[in-house]
mmCIF file of C-alpha atoms in Angstrom:
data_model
loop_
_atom_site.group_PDB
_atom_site.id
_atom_site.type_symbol
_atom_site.label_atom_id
_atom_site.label_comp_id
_atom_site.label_asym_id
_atom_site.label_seq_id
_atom_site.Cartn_x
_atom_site.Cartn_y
_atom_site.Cartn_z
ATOM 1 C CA UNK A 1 37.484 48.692 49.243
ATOM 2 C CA UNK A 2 35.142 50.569 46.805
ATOM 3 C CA UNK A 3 36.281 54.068 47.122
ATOM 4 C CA UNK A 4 40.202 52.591 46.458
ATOM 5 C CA UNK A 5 39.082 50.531 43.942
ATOM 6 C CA UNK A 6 37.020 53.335 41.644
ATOM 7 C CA UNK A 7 40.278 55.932 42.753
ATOM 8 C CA UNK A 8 42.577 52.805 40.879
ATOM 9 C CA UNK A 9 40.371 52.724 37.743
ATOM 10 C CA UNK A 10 40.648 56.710 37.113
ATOM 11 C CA UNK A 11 43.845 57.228 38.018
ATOM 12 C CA UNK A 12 45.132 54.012 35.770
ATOM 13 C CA UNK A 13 42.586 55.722 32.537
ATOM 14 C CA UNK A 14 44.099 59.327 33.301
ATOM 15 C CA UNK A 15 47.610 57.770 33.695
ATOM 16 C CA UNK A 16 47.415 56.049 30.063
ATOM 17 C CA UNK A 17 46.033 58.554 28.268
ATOM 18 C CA UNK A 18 47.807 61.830 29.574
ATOM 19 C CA UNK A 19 51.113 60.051 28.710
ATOM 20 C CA UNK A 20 50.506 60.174 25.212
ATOM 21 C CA UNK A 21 49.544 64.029 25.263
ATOM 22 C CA UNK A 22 51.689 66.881 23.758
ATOM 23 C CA UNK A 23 52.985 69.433 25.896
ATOM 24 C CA UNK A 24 50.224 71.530 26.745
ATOM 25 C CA UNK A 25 47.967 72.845 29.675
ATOM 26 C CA UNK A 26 45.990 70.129 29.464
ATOM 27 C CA UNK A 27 48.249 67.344 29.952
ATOM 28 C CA UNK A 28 50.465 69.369 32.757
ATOM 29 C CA UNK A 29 46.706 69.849 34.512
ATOM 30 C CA UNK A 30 46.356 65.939 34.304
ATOM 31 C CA UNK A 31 49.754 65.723 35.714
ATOM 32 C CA UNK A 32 49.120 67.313 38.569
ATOM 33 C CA UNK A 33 45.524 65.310 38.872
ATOM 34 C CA UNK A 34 47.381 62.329 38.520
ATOM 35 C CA UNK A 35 49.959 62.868 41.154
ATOM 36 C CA UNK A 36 47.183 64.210 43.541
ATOM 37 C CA UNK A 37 45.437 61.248 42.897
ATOM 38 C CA UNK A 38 48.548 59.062 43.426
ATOM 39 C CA UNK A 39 49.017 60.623 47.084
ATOM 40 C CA UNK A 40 45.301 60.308 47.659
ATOM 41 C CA UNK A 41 45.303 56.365 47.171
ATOM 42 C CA UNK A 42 48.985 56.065 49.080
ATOM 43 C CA UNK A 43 47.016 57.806 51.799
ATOM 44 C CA UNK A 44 43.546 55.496 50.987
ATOM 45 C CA UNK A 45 45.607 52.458 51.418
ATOM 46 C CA UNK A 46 48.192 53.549 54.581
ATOM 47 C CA UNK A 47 44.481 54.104 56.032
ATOM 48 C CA UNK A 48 43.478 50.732 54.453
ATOM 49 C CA UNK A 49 46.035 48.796 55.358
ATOM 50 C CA UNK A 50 45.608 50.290 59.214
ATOM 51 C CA UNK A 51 42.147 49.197 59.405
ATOM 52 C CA UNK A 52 43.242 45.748 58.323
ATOM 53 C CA UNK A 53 45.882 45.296 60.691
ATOM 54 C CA UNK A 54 43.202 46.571 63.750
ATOM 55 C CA UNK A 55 39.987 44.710 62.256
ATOM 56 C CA UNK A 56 40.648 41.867 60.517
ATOM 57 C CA UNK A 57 38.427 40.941 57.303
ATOM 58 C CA UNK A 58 36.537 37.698 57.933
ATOM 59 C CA UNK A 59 37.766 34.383 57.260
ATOM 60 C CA UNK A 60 36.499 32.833 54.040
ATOM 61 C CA UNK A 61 33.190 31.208 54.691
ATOM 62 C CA UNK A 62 33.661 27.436 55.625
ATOM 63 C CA UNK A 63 31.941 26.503 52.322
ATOM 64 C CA UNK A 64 33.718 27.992 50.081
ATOM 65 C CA UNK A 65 37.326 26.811 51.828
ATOM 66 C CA UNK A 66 35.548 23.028 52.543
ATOM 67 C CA UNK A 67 35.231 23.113 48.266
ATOM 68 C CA UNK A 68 38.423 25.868 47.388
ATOM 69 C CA UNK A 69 41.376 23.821 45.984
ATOM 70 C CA UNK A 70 44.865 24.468 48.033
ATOM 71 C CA UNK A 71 46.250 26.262 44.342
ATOM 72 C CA UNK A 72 42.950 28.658 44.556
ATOM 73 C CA UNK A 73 43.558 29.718 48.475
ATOM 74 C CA UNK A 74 47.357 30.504 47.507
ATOM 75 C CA UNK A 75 46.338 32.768 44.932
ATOM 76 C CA UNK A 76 43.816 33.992 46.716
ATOM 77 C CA UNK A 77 46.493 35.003 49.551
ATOM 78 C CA UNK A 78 48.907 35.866 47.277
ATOM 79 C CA UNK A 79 47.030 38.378 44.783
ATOM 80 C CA UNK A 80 45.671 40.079 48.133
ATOM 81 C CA UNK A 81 49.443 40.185 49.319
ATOM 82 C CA UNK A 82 50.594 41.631 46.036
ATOM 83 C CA UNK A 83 47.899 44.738 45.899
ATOM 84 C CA UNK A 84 48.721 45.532 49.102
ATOM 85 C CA UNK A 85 52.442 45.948 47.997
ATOM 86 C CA UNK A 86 51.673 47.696 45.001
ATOM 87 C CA UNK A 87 48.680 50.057 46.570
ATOM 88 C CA UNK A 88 52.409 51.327 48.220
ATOM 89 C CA UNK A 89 54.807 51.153 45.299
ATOM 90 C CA UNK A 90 52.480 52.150 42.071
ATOM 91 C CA UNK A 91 52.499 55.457 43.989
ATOM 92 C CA UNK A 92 55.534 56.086 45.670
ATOM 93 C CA UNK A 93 57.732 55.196 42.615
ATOM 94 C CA UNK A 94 55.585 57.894 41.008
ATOM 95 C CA UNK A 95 56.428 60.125 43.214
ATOM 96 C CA UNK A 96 60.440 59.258 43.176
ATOM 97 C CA UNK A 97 60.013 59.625 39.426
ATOM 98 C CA UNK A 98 58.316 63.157 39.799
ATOM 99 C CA UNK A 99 61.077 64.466 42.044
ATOM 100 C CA UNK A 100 64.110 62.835 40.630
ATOM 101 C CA UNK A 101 62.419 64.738 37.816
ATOM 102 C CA UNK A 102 62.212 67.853 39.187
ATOM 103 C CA UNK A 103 58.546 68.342 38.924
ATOM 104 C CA UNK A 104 57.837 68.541 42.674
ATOM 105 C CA UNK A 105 54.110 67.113 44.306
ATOM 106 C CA UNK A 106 52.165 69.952 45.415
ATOM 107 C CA UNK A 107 49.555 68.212 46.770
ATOM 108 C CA UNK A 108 45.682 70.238 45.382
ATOM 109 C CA UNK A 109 47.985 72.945 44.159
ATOM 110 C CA UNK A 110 48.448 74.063 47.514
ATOM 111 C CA UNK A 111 50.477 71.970 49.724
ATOM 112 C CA UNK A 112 54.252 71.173 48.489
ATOM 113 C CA UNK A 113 55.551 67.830 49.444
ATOM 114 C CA UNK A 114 58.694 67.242 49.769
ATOM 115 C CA UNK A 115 60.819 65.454 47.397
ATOM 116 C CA UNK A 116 62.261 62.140 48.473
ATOM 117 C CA UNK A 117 65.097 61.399 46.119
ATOM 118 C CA UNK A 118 66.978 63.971 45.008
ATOM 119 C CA UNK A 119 66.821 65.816 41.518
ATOM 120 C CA UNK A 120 68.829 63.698 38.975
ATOM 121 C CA UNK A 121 67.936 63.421 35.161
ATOM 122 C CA UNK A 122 69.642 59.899 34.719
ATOM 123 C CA UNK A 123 67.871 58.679 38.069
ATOM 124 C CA UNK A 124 64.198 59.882 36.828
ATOM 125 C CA UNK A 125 65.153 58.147 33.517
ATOM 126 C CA UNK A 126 65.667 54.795 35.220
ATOM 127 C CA UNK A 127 62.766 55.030 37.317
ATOM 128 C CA UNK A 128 59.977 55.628 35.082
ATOM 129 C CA UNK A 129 59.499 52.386 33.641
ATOM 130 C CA UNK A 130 59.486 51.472 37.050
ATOM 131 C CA UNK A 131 56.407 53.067 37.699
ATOM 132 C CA UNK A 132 54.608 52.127 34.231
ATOM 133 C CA UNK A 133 55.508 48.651 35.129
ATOM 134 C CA UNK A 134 54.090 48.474 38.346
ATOM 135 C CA UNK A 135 50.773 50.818 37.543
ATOM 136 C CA UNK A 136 50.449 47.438 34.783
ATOM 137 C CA UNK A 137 50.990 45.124 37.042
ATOM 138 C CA UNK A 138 48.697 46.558 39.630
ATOM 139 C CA UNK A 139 45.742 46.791 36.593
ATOM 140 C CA UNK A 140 46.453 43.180 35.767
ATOM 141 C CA UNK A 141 46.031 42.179 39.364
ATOM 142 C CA UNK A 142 42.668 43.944 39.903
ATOM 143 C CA UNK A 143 41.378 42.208 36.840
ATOM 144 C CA UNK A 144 42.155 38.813 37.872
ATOM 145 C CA UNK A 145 40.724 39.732 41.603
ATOM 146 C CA UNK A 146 37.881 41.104 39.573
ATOM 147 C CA UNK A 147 37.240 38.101 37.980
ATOM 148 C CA UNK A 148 37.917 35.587 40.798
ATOM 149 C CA UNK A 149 35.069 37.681 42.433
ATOM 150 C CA UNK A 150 32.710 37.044 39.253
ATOM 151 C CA UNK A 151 34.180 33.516 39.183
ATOM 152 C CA UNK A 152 32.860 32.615 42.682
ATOM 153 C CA UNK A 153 29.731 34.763 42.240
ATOM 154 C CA UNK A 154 28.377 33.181 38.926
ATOM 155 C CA UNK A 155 30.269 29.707 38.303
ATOM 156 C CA UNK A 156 30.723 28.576 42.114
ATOM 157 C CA UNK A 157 27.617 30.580 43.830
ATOM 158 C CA UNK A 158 29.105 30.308 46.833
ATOM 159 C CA UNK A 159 28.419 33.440 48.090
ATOM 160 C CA UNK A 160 31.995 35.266 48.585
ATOM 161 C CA UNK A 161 31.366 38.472 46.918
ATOM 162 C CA UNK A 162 28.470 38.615 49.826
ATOM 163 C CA UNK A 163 32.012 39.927 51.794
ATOM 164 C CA UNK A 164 32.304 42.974 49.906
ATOM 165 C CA UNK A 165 28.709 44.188 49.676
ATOM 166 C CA UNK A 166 27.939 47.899 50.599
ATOM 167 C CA UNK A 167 26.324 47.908 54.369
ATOM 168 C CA UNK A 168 26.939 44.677 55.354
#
């Protein structure tokens, strides 16, 4: 949960600013960072998603569902449904985008992945707003999870985030 969750953050930051760079070492070095980064959370969350489907996370505590209203346990489900999907996406539309592009993934510089959608200048076009759109979407979604957490930590004190604590 934590180590995905700090990878999102940096690779959103590096993501928005390196966009805006000129072409220069710099911003082809972030590149690369970023798309390294990219496979290392698609990885982080195949693993993730893995560990979910083998050991399930625990039901919500009986006091918080006994006072949750029905509207708060859909969202709940349904935010959690919609990182999973874009954990997957955010990344792997990146990664259409890069070799419809032609810049292939070599994965630390060393290991060349292989492209997944052929090179095509019009295709790479169409797909990267898909991938800004989604990287958004995914930010906006770990704010409001963010803030449900906070929400049930400080206004309810119902003792929810006690779930995600380090060594529990």
């Amino acid at each position: 949960h934590w180590v995905l969750a700090l990878a999102l953050i940096g690779i959103f930051i590096v993501g928005v600013y390196m966009s805006d760079l000129p072409l220069s070492p710099q911003r082809i070095k972030l590149y690369n960072w970023h798309k390294w980064a990219g496979i290392t959370v698609l990885t982080l969350s195949l693993l993730r998603l893995l560990w979910r489907l083998v050991v399930r996370p625990p039901d919500l505590p009986g006091a918080v569902l006994a006072v949750m209203p029905a509207w708060q346990r859909v969202a709940h489900d349904g935010t959690h449904v919609l990182l999973y999907g874009l954990f997957f996406a955010v990344p792997l539309i990146g990664w259409a985008y890069s070799s419809a592009a032609g810049h292939p993934v070599v994965l630390f510089g060393m290991w060349p992945l292989p492209d997944w959608v052929p090179k095509d200048k019009a295709l790479a076009d169409a797909i990267k707003p898909w991938h800004g759109a989604a990287a958004f979407a995914l930010a906006m979604l770990v704010v409001l999870h963010v803030l449900a957490a906070l929400k049930h930590q400080f206004i309810d004190r119902d003792g929810l985030m006690d779930r995600m604590r380090l060594g529990r």
